[in-house]
Short mmCIF file of C-alpha atoms in Angstrom, two decimals:
data_model
loop_
_atom_site.label_atom_id
_atom_site.label_comp_id
_atom_site.label_asym_id
_atom_site.label_seq_id
_atom_site.Cartn_x
_atom_site.Cartn_y
_atom_site.Cartn_z
CA MET E 409 0.04 0.00 0.05
CA ASN E 410 1.34 3.37 -0.89
CA LEU E 411 1.10 6.49 1.21
CA GLU E 412 -1.84 7.92 -0.68
CA GLN E 413 -3.75 4.57 -0.21
CA LEU E 414 -2.84 4.42 3.49
CA TYR E 415 -4.01 8.07 3.88
CA ASP E 416 -7.42 7.36 2.14
CA THR E 417 -7.97 4.14 4.03
CA LEU E 418 -7.18 5.69 7.50
CA LYS E 419 -9.00 8.82 6.76
CA LYS E 420 -12.16 6.87 6.00
CA SER E 421 -12.01 4.51 8.93
CA GLN E 422 -10.83 6.99 11.60
CA GLU E 423 -13.20 9.83 10.75
CA LYS E 424 -16.07 7.51 11.53
CA LYS E 425 -14.52 7.32 15.06
CA GLY E 426 -14.14 11.07 15.47
CA ALA E 427 -10.46 11.29 14.74
CA PHE E 428 -9.42 13.50 11.87
CA PHE E 429 -5.94 13.88 10.23
CA ASN E 430 -3.93 16.98 11.21
CA LYS E 431 -4.37 19.78 8.80
CA ASP E 432 -0.65 19.90 8.33
CA LYS E 433 -0.34 17.38 5.49
CA ASP E 434 3.41 17.36 5.40
CA LEU E 435 3.38 16.25 8.99
CA VAL E 436 0.71 13.62 8.35
CA PHE E 437 2.58 12.09 5.38
CA GLU E 438 5.80 12.04 7.42
CA LEU E 439 4.07 10.17 10.16
CA LEU E 440 2.39 7.88 7.76
CA GLU E 441 5.73 7.01 6.13
CA SER E 442 7.11 6.27 9.62
CA LEU E 443 4.04 3.97 10.37
CA GLN E 444 4.78 2.13 7.24
CA LEU E 445 8.43 1.80 8.20
CA ASN E 446 7.53 0.45 11.57
CA LYS E 447 5.13 -2.04 9.94
CA GLU E 448 8.04 -3.27 7.81
CA ARG E 449 10.46 -3.20 10.79
CA TYR E 450 8.14 -4.85 13.42
CA GLY E 451 5.17 -6.27 11.52
CA TYR E 452 2.83 -3.67 13.12
CA MET E 453 2.25 0.08 12.89
CA ALA E 454 3.78 1.21 16.20
CA CYS E 455 3.19 4.92 16.92
CA PRO E 456 6.15 6.69 15.27
CA CYS E 457 6.70 9.04 18.15
CA ARG E 458 7.38 6.28 20.64
CA LEU E 459 10.15 3.63 20.91
CA ALA E 460 8.71 0.28 19.97
CA SER E 461 10.27 -2.87 21.47
CA GLY E 462 9.59 -5.25 18.60
CA ASP E 463 7.36 -7.33 20.78
CA ARG E 464 3.73 -6.91 19.59
CA GLU E 465 2.24 -7.90 22.88
CA HIS E 466 4.38 -5.51 24.73
CA ASP E 467 3.65 -2.72 22.37
CA LYS E 468 -0.11 -3.34 21.76
CA ASP E 469 -0.90 -0.15 23.60
CA ILE E 470 1.07 1.93 21.08
CA ILE E 471 -0.10 0.40 17.82
CA CYS E 472 -1.69 3.16 15.89
CA PRO E 473 -4.26 4.28 16.76
CA CYS E 474 -2.82 3.93 20.31
CA GLU E 475 -5.07 3.15 23.18
CA TYR E 476 -4.19 6.63 24.57
CA ARG E 477 -5.50 8.54 21.57
CA GLU E 478 -9.16 9.01 22.69
CA ALA E 479 -8.19 10.52 26.08
CA ASP E 480 -5.41 12.64 24.54
CA MET E 481 -7.77 14.12 21.80
CA ALA E 482 -10.52 14.71 24.42
CA GLU E 483 -8.21 16.53 26.88
CA PHE E 484 -5.58 18.10 24.55
CA GLY E 485 -7.16 18.17 21.13
CA THR E 486 -4.69 15.88 19.43
CA CYS E 487 -3.09 12.56 19.83
CA TYR E 488 0.47 12.24 21.20
CA CYS E 489 2.21 12.49 17.81
CA GLY E 490 -0.12 14.95 16.27
CA LEU E 491 -1.29 12.66 13.60
CA TYR E 492 -4.94 12.88 14.66
CA VAL E 493 -7.02 15.73 15.93
CA SER E 494 -10.40 16.01 17.46
CA GLU E 495 -13.49 17.32 15.77
CA LYS E 496 -13.21 20.38 17.96
CA VAL E 497 -9.73 21.11 16.75
CA LYS E 498 -10.78 20.38 13.18
CA ASN E 499 -13.60 22.78 13.35
CA LEU E 500 -11.35 25.38 15.10
CA GLU E 501 -13.51 25.30 18.32
CA MET E 502 -10.37 24.24 20.34
CA GLU E 503 -6.65 24.95 20.22
CA PRO E 504 -4.45 21.81 20.54
CA THR E 505 -2.01 21.89 23.42
CA TYR E 506 1.01 19.92 24.50
CA VAL E 507 0.27 16.20 25.02
CA PRO E 508 2.25 14.60 27.86
CA GLU E 509 3.16 10.85 27.65
CA ARG E 510 0.44 8.67 29.12
CA ARG E 511 2.21 5.37 28.57
CA PRO E 512 3.21 3.87 31.86
CA ALA E 513 6.95 4.15 32.68
CA GLU E 514 7.35 0.41 32.96
CA LYS E 515 6.34 0.10 29.20
CA ILE E 516 8.87 2.59 28.06
CA LEU E 517 12.16 1.07 27.12
#
């Protein structure tokens, strides 16, 4: 799957869940490229902004979309890496802010 196909596939599936791509398309495509690289490297699309271990079970919380995305978007307007934004950010009803790491310290290498 090329980057455009990945973009179209994720856009369609994630918008149904209230997650929208960041308006910065350059950032989005850099992150999508990193997701594809992680898929080639590890066999799964680990969050490109976190250090994956290569153990799918250990990293299941950071497989994109990560399990922290919903809470991050609700509280801060964007996910940790900035790939996805909330509907409020998309509609300019909320300004995204810094997203702290929610992943437990014992899961971080």
